[in-house]
Structures are given as C-alpha cells and as structure tokens.
CSV table of C-alpha atoms and ligand atoms in Angstrom, one decimal:
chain,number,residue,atom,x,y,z
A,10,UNK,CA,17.8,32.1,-13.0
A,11,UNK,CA,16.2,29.1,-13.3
A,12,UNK,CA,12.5,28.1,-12.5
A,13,UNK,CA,12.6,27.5,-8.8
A,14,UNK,CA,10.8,23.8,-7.6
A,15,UNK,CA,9.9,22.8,-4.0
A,16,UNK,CA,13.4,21.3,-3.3
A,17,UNK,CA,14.2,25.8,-3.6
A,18,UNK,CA,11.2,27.3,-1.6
A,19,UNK,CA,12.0,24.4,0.8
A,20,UNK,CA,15.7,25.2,1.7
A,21,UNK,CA,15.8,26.6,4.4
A,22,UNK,CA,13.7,24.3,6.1
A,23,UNK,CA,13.9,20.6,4.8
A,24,UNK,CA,14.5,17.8,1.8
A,25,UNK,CA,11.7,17.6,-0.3
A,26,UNK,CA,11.6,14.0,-1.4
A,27,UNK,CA,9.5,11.5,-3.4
A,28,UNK,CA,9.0,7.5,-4.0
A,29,UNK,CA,9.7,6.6,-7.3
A,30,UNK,CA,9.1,3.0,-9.0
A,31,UNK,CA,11.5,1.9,-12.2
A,32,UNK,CA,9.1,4.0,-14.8
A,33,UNK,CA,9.5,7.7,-12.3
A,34,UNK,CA,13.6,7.8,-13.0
A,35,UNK,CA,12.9,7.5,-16.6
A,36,UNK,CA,11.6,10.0,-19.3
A,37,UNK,CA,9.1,13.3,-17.7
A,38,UNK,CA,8.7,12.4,-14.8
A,39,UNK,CA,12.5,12.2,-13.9
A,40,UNK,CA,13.2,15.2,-15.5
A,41,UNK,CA,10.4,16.4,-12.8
A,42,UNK,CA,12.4,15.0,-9.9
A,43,UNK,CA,15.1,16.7,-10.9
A,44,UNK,CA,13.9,19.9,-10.8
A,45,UNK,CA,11.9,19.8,-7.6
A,46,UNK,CA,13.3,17.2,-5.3
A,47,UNK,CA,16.4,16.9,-3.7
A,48,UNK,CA,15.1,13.4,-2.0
A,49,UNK,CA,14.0,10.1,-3.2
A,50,UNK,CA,12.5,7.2,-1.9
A,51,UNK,CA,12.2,3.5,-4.1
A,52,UNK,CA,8.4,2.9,-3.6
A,53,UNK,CA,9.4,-1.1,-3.7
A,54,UNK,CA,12.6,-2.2,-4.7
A,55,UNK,CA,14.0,-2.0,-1.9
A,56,UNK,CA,11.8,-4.1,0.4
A,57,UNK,CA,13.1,-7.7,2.1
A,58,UNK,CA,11.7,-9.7,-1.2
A,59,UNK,CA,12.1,-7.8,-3.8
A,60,UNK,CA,15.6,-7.3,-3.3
A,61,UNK,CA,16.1,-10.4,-1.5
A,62,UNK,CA,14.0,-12.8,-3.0
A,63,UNK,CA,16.3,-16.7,-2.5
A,64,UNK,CA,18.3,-16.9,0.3
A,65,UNK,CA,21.3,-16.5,-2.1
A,66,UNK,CA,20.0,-14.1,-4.4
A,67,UNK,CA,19.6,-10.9,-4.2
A,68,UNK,CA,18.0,-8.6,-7.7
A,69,UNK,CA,20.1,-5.3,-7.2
A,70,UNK,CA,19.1,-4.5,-10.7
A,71,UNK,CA,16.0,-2.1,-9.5
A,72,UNK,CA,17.2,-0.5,-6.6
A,73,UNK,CA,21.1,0.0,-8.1
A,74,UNK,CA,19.1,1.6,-10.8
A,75,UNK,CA,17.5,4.5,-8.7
A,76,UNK,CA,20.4,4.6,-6.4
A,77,UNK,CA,22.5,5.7,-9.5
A,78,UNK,CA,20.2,8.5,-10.5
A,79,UNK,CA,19.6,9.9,-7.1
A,80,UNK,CA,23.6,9.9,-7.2
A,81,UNK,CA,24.5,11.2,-10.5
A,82,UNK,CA,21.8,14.2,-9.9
A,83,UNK,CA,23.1,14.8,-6.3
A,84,UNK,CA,19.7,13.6,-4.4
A,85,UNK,CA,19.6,12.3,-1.3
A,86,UNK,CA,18.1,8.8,-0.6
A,87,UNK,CA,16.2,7.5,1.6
A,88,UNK,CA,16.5,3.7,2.2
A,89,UNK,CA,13.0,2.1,2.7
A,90,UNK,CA,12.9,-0.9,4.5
A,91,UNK,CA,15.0,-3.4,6.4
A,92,UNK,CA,12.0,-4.9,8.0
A,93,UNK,CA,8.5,-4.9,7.4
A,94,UNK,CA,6.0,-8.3,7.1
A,95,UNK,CA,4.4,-7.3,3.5
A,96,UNK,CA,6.6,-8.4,1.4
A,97,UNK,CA,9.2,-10.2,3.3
A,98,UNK,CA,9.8,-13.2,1.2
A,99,UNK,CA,8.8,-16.5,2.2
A,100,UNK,CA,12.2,-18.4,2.2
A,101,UNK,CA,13.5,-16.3,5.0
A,102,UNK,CA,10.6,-18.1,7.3
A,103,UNK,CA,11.7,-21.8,6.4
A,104,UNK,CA,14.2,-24.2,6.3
A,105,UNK,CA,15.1,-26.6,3.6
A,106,UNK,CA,12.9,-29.0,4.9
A,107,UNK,CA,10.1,-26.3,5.0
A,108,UNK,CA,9.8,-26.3,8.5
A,109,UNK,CA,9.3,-22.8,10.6
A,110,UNK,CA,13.3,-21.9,11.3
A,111,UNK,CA,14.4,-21.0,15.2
A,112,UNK,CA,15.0,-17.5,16.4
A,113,UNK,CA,18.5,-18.1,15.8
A,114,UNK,CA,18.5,-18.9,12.4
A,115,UNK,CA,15.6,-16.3,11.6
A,116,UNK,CA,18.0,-13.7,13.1
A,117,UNK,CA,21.1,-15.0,11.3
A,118,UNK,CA,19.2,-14.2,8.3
A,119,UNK,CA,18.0,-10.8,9.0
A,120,UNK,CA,21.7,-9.4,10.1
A,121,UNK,CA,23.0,-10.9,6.7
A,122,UNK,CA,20.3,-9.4,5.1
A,123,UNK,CA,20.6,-6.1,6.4
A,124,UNK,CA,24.0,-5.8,6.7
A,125,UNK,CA,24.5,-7.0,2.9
A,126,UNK,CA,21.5,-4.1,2.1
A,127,UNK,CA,23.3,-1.7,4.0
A,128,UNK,CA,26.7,-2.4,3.3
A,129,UNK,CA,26.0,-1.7,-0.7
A,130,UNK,CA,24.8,1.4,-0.3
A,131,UNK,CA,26.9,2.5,2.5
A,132,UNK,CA,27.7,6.2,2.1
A,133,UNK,CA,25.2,6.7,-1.0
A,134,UNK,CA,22.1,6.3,1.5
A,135,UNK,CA,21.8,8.5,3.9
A,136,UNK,CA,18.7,7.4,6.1
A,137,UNK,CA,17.2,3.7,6.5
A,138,UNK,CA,13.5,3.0,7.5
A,139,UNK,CA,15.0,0.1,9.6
A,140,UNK,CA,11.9,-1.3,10.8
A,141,UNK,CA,8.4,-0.3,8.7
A,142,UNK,CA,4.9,-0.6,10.7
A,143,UNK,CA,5.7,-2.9,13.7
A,144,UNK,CA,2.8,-1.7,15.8
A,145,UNK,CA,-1.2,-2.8,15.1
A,146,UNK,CA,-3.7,-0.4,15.0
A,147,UNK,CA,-6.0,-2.8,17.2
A,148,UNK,CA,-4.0,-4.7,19.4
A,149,UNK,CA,-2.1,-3.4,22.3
A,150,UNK,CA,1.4,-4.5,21.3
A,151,UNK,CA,3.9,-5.1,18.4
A,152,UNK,CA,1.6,-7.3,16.0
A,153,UNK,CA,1.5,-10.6,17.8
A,154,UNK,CA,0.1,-12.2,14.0
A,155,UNK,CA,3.4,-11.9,12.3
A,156,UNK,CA,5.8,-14.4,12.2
A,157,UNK,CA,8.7,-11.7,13.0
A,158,UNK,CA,6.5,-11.5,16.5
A,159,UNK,CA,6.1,-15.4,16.6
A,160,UNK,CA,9.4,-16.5,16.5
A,161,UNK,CA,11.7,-13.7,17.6
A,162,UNK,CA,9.3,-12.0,20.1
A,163,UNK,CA,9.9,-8.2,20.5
A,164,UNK,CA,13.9,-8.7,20.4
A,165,UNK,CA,13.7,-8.3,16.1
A,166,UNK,CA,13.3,-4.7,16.5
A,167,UNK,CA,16.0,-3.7,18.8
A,168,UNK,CA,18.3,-6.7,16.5
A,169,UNK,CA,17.6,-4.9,13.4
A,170,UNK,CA,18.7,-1.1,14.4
A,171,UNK,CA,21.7,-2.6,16.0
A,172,UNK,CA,22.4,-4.5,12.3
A,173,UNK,CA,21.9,-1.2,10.5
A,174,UNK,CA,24.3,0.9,12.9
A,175,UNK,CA,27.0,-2.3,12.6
A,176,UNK,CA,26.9,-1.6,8.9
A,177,UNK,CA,27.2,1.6,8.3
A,178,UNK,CA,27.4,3.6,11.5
A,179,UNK,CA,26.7,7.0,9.9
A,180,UNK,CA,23.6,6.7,8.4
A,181,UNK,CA,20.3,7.9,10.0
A,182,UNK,CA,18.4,5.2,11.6
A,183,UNK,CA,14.1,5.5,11.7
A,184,UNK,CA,11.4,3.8,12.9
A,185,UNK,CA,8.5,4.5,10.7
A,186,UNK,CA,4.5,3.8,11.0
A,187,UNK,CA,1.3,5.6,9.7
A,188,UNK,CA,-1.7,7.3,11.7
A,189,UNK,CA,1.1,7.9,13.8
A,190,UNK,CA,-0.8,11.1,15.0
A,191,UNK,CA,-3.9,8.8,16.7
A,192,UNK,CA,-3.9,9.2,20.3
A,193,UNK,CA,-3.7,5.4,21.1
A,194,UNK,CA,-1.2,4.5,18.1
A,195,UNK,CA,0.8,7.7,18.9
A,196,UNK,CA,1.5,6.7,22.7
A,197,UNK,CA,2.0,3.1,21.4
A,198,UNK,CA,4.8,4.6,18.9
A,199,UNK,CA,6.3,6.8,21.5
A,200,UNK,CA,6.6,4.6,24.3
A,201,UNK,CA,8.6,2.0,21.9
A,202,UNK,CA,10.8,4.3,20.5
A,203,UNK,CA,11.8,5.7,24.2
A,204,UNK,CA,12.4,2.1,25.2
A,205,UNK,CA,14.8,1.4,22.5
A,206,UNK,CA,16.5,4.8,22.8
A,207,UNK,CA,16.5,4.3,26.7
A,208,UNK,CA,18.1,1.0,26.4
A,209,UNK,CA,20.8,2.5,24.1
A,210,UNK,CA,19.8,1.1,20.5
A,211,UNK,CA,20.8,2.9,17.5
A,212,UNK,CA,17.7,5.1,16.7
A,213,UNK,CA,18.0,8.1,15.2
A,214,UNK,CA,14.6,9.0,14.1
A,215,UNK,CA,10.8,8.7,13.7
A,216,UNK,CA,9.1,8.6,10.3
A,217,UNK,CA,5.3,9.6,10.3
A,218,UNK,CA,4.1,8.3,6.8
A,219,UNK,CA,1.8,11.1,6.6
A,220,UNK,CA,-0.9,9.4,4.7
A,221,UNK,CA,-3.3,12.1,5.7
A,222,UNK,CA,-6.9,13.2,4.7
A,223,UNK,CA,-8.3,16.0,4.1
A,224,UNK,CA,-9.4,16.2,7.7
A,225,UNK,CA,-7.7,13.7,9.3
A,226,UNK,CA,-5.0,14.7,11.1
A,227,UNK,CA,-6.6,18.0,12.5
A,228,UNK,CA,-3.5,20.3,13.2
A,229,UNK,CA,-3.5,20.1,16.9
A,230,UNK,CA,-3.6,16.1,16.9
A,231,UNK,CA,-0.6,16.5,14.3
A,232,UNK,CA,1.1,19.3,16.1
A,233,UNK,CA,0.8,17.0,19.7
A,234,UNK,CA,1.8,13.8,17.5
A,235,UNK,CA,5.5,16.0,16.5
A,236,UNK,CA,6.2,17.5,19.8
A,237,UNK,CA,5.5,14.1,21.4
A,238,UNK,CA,8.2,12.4,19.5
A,239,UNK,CA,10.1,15.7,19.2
A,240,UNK,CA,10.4,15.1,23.1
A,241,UNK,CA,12.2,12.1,22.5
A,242,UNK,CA,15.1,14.1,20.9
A,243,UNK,CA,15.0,12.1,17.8
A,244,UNK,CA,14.4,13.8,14.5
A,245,UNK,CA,11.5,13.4,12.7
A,246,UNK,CA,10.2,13.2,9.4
A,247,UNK,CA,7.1,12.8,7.1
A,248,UNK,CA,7.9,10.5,4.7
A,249,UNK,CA,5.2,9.3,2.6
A,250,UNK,CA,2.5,12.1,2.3
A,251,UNK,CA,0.0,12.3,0.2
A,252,UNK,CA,-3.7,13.9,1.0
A,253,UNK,CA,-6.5,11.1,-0.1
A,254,UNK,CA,-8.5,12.6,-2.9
A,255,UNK,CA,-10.5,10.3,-5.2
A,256,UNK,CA,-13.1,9.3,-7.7
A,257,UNK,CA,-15.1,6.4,-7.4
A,258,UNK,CA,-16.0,4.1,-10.8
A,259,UNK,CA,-18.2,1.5,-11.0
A,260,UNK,CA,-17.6,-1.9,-12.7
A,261,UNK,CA,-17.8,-1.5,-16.4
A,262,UNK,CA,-17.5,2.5,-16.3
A,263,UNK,CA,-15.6,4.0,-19.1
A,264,UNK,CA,-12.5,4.1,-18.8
A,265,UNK,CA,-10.9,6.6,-16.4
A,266,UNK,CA,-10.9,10.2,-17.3
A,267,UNK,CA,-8.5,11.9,-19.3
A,268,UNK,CA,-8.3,14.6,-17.2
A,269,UNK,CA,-7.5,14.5,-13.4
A,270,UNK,CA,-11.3,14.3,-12.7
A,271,UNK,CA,-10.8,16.3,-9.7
A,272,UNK,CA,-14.3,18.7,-9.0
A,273,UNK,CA,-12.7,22.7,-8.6
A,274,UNK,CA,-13.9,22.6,-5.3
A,275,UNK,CA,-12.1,19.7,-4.8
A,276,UNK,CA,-8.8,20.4,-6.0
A,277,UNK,CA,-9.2,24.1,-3.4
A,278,UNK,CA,-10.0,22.0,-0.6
A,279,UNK,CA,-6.9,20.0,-1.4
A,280,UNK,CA,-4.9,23.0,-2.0
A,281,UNK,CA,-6.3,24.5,1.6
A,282,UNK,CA,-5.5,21.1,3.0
A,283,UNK,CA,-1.9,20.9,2.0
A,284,UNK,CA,-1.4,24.5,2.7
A,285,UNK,CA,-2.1,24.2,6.2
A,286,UNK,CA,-0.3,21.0,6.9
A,287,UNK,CA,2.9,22.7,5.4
A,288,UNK,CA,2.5,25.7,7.9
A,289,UNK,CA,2.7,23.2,10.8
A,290,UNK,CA,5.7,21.3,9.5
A,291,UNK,CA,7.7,24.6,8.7
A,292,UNK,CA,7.6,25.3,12.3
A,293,UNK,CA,9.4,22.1,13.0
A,294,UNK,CA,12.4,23.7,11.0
A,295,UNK,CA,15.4,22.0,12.7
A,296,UNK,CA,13.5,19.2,13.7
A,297,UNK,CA,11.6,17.5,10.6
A,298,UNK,CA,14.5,17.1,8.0
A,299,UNK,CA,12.2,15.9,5.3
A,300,UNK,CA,9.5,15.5,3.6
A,301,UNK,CA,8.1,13.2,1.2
A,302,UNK,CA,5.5,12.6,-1.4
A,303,UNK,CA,4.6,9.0,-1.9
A,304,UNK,CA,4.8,9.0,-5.5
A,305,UNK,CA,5.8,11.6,-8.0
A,306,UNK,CA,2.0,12.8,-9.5
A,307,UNK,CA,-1.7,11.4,-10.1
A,308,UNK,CA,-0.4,9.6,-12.7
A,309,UNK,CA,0.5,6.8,-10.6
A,310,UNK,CA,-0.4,6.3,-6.6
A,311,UNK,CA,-0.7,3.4,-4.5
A,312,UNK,CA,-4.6,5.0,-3.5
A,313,UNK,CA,-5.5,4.0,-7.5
A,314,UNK,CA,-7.3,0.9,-8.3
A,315,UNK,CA,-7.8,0.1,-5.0
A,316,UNK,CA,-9.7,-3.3,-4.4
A,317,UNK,CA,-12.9,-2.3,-3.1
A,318,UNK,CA,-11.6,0.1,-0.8
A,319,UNK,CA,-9.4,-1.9,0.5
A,320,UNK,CA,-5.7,-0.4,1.4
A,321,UNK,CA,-2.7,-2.0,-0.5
A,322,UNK,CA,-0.9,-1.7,-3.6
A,323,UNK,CA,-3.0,-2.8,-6.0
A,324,UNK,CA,-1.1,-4.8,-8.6
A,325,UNK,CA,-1.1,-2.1,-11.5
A,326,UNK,CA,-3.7,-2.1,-13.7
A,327,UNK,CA,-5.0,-4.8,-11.9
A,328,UNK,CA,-9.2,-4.2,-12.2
A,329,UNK,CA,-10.9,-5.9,-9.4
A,330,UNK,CA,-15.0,-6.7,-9.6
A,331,UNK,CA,-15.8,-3.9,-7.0
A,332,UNK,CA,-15.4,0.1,-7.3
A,333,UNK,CA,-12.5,1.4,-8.9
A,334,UNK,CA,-11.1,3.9,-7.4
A,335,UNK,CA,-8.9,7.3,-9.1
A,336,UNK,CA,-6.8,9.0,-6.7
A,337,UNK,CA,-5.7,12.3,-7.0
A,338,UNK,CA,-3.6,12.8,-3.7
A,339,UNK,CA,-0.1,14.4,-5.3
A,340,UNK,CA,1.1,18.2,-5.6
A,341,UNK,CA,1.2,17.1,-9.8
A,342,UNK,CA,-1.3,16.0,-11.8
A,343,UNK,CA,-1.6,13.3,-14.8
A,344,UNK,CA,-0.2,15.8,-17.2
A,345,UNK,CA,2.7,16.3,-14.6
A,346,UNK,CA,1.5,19.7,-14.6
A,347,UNK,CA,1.8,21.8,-11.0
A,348,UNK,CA,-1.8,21.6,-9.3
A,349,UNK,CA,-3.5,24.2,-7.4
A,350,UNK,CA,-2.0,22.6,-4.1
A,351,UNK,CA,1.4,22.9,-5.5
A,352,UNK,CA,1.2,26.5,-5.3
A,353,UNK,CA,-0.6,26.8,-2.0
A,354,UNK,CA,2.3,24.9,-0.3
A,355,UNK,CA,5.1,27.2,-2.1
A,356,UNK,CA,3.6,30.7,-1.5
A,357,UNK,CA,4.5,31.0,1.9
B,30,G3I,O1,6.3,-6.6,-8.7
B,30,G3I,C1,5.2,-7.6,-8.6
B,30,G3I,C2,4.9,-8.2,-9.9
B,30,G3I,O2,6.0,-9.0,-10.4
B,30,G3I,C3,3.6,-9.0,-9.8
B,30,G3I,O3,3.2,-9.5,-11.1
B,30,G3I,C4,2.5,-8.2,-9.3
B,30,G3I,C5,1.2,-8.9,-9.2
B,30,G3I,O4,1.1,-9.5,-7.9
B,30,G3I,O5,2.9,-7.7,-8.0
B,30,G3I,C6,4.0,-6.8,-8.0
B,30,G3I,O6,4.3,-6.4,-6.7
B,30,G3I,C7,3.4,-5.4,-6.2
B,30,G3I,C8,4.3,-4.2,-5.9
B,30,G3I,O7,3.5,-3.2,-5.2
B,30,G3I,C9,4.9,-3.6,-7.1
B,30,G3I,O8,3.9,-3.1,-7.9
B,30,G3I,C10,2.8,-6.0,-5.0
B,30,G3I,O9,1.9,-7.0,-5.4
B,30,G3I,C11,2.0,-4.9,-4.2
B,30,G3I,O10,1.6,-5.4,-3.0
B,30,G3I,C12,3.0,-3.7,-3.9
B,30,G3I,O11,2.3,-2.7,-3.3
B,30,G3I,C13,3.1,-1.8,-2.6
B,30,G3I,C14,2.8,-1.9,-1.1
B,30,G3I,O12,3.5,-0.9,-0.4
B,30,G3I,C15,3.2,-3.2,-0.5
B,30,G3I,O13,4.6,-3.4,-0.7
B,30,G3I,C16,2.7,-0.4,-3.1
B,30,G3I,O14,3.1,-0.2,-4.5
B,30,G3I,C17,3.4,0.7,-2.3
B,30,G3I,O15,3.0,2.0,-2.6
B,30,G3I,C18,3.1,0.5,-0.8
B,30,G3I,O16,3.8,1.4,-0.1
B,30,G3I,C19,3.6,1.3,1.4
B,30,G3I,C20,5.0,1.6,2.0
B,30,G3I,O17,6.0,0.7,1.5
B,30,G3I,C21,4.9,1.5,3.5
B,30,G3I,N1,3.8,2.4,4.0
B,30,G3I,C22,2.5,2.1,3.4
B,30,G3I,C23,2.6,2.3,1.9
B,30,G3I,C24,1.2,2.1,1.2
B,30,G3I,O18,0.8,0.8,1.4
C-alpha cells in the first residue's frame, strides 16, 4: 500500500490542511500536499485586496488557480477571508471624490464583495473564515482603530456572516482570531461569538489560528480555551498552526544556512511540543474538524525575515536593517524532508 501521510494517521479524527501561496501548488511541494493533506488554505489570494483590488475588478487568476488543484486532487478548501483590515484595499473606504463613504455604501460594498467571493466558489469551498481577527489584544472591544469599526460600528460583523449564509447557504461559516486561548482575549472571543449565535446569525464555527510556542499555550489554558467555545456548540478548528522556532542573524551575516539550522535539542523540544498539542486536539475528535499548518515546510513561513521582530508578512526576500530572523515552525523541513516533529505527531 502506499506510504501513509498525516491526511491517513489523521482520519479518523480530522482534515489535515495547509496554506499554500502560487509557488506550494506547483512542483515538490504540491506533490507533498498531495500526499499528506486533504485540506488547503490560500495563504493570500484570497484576502479583500488581493482578489478585489478596483471596485470593478476582481484578479481570480491566483485563487482559481489553487481552487482548481484542491479540486482536481479531491482536497478540501478552506476559504480565508471575507473580512479582515490588513489588506482590505483602499478603494473600498472611498468614494470617487476620495471622501470616507457612509455605512450604507461601505456595506453595499462588502455584501457585493462577499457574495461575488462566495458565489464563485459555491460548492467547491467548503468553510469561510468570514470575519479574520476583529477583537484587539489591548482594548476591551472590537478594534475601535479600524475603519470597519469607524464607520459601520459593531453591525459589520453580524452583516458579513449573514452575506456568506445568503450566498451559499451550505458552507461552514467561522469566526477566526489568534491567542485565542489568553484568558482575557478568550472571554472577549466567546462572549461575541454567543452574541451572534444568540441573536440568530449564521455562525457555524470558531477558528483558533494556533500560532503557538513552544510553551505558550500550556495545555490546560488550551484545553479551557476548546471546551469554552466547544460550549457554545459551534465547531472548532485550528487553522493556522505552526510552533515558533527560530534563528536569529545579524545584519550582514552570511547568508542563511543551508541546512534547517535547527540545534538537536531544538528540533526534540519541537517534536515534544507538537506531540503534546496533538494529544489534546485528538480528544476533541467530533468537535475540531481540522487542522492546519500555516504553510507547507521551513522553506517558506510568514515567521522568516521578520522586520526586527516585528509580526507580519514580511514582503519575501525583503532584508530589513535589523535581525533577520529563520523560522523553523513546520512538521517539513527546507529539503521538504519529514522532521523529527513529524513523526512525534503520527505515532500515536
Ligand atoms: O503581493 C504583494 C507584492 O505584489 C508586493 O510587491 C509585496 C511588497 O509589498 O507585497 C506583497 O504582498 C504581501 C503578501 O503577504 C504576499 O506576499 C504583503 O505585503 C504582506 O503583508 C502579506 O503578508 C501576509 C499577512 O498575512 C498579511 O496579509 C503573510 O504572507 C501571511 O502569512 C499572513 O497570514 C496571516 C493570516 O492571513 C491571518 N492570521 C495571521 C497570519 C500571519 O500574519
């Protein structure tokens, strides 16, 4: 029989997905996706701009692209996002004049956004990140800074799950935030999703990005953060882990190492890391219904390059004047090759 890959060990519990870019779905690495995930994710081409980015124009090219090959290799997608403030393209905000448009008009443009989105794909994706990251870390609401918040108040939330369910009524509808297992941000999570379920909306699920340390979620903060929204009687699931590992450079360092860089004892206390995060999540069986890597191997991760620490996609290849930073966070490593952590989350 053939070589088994997560997407096998994983059956009986959940999809094992990934977030791809253009270069993933092409060459070894897609042949990797293939043969261990039964999910995928697009990292970016689906977000507001670039999909969206004149009021008349929408670039399908990227996103049709890995919609195709999720399709013709009978994985399941993972639409992410209707609504999110990075990356939300300018236009949407203005009118011709440039002036800052009404509620109205902002919320004409989001339905036709999302229901054009949602609409193409209708049937082909099965579960939508509807609204991405719409609580701050260190205020006490929905982030009052955005212009989402400014102009449309709290109503943009409940508007866009009711756009998504209008459009196609069958797919899966999540909320999804990160350090979603924090005491304060966890409460701040779970009394907004109760509010929209309580007052009917369309919600379906909770996505906890899962962009987790090596210590940070300890298990019982992680298992409290699942049965709290469990509670709810929404699914859940994880849907953009990776476990930060990385290697810091200085300006003018050689250039990054050929190998993964990753110390042995590193790499173990990854393995034991991942290892005991998938035991938790296995004992959600029923209740997470997947779980996915945010990007396919060390090759490429949003953690990489990072300007001076700073979170954010650096622009690849893009060397800033601070540290540079290698990140090592994935189950594969540059070489696509399966890790030591690969293994300690299959033997089970
Ligand atoms: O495509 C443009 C390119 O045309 C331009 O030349 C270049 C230089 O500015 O930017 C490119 O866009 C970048 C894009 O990644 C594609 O590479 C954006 O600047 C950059 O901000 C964007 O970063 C992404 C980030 O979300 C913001 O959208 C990361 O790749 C992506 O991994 C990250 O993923 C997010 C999830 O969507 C939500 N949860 C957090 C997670 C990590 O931040």
């Amino acid at each position: 029989a053939a070589e088994k890959g997560l997407k096998d060990y994983y059956r009986n519990y959940f999809t094992v997905g990934v977030a791809v870019n253009m270069a993933a779905i092409q060459g070894a690495e897609a042949d990797l996706i293939k043969k261990e995930f039964n999910s995928i994710t697009a990292e970016n081409d689906m977000k507001m701009g670039p999909i969206h980015p004149q009021e008349n124009v929408y670039d399908w090219s990227r996103a049709d692209a890995i919609v195709d090959f999720a399709v013709k290799n009978k994985i399941r997608i993972r639409g992410h996002n209707l609504l999110w403030h990075t990356q939300a393209p300018a236009w949407m905000f203005k009118d011709s004049e440039g002036n800052q448009v009404s509620k109205a008009v902002l919320l004409a443009r989001l339905k036709d956004h999302i229901t054009t989105v949602v609409n193409r794909y209708k049937g082909k994706i099965y579960a939508w990140d509807v609204v991405n990251e719409a609580i701050d870390d260190n205020k006490d609401t929905y982030f009052r800074n955005t212009l989402w918040y400014k102009i449309c108040g709290e109503d943009f939330i409940a508007k866009a799950f009711e756009y998504a369910h209008a459009a196609d009524p069958s797919a899966a509808l999540y909320y999804n935030d990160y350090n979603s297992e924090d005491e304060v941000k966890r409460e701040k999570i779970y009394k907004l999703c109760k509010s929209l379920k309580d007052a009917g909306v369309p919600i379906h699920g909770i996505g906890l990005q899962g962009h987790w340390k090596l210590n940070d979620p300890s298990p019982e903060m992680l298992r409290k953060a699942l049965d709290r929204y469990a509670s709810l009687g929404l699914k859940l699931q994880v849907t953009e882990l990776d476990i930060t590992v990385r290697t810091r450079f200085k300006p003018g360092a050689p250039a990054l190492p050929a190998d993964s860089g990753l110390t042995p004892a590193l790499a173990q206390q990854q393995a034991d890391r991942y290892a005991e995060i998938f035991k938790i999540l296995r004992e959600y069986k029923g209740v997470i219904t997947n779980v996915t890597f945010w990007n396919v191997s060390d090759k490429h991760s949003w953690l990489d390059l990072r300007r001076g620490g700073l979170a954010g996609g650096a622009a690849a290849g893009e060397v800033t004047s601070r540290k540079i930073v290698k990140a090592y966070p994935l189950l594969f490593d540059e070489q696509l090759g399966r890790k030591k952590a690969y293994w300690s989350v299959v033997n089970f």
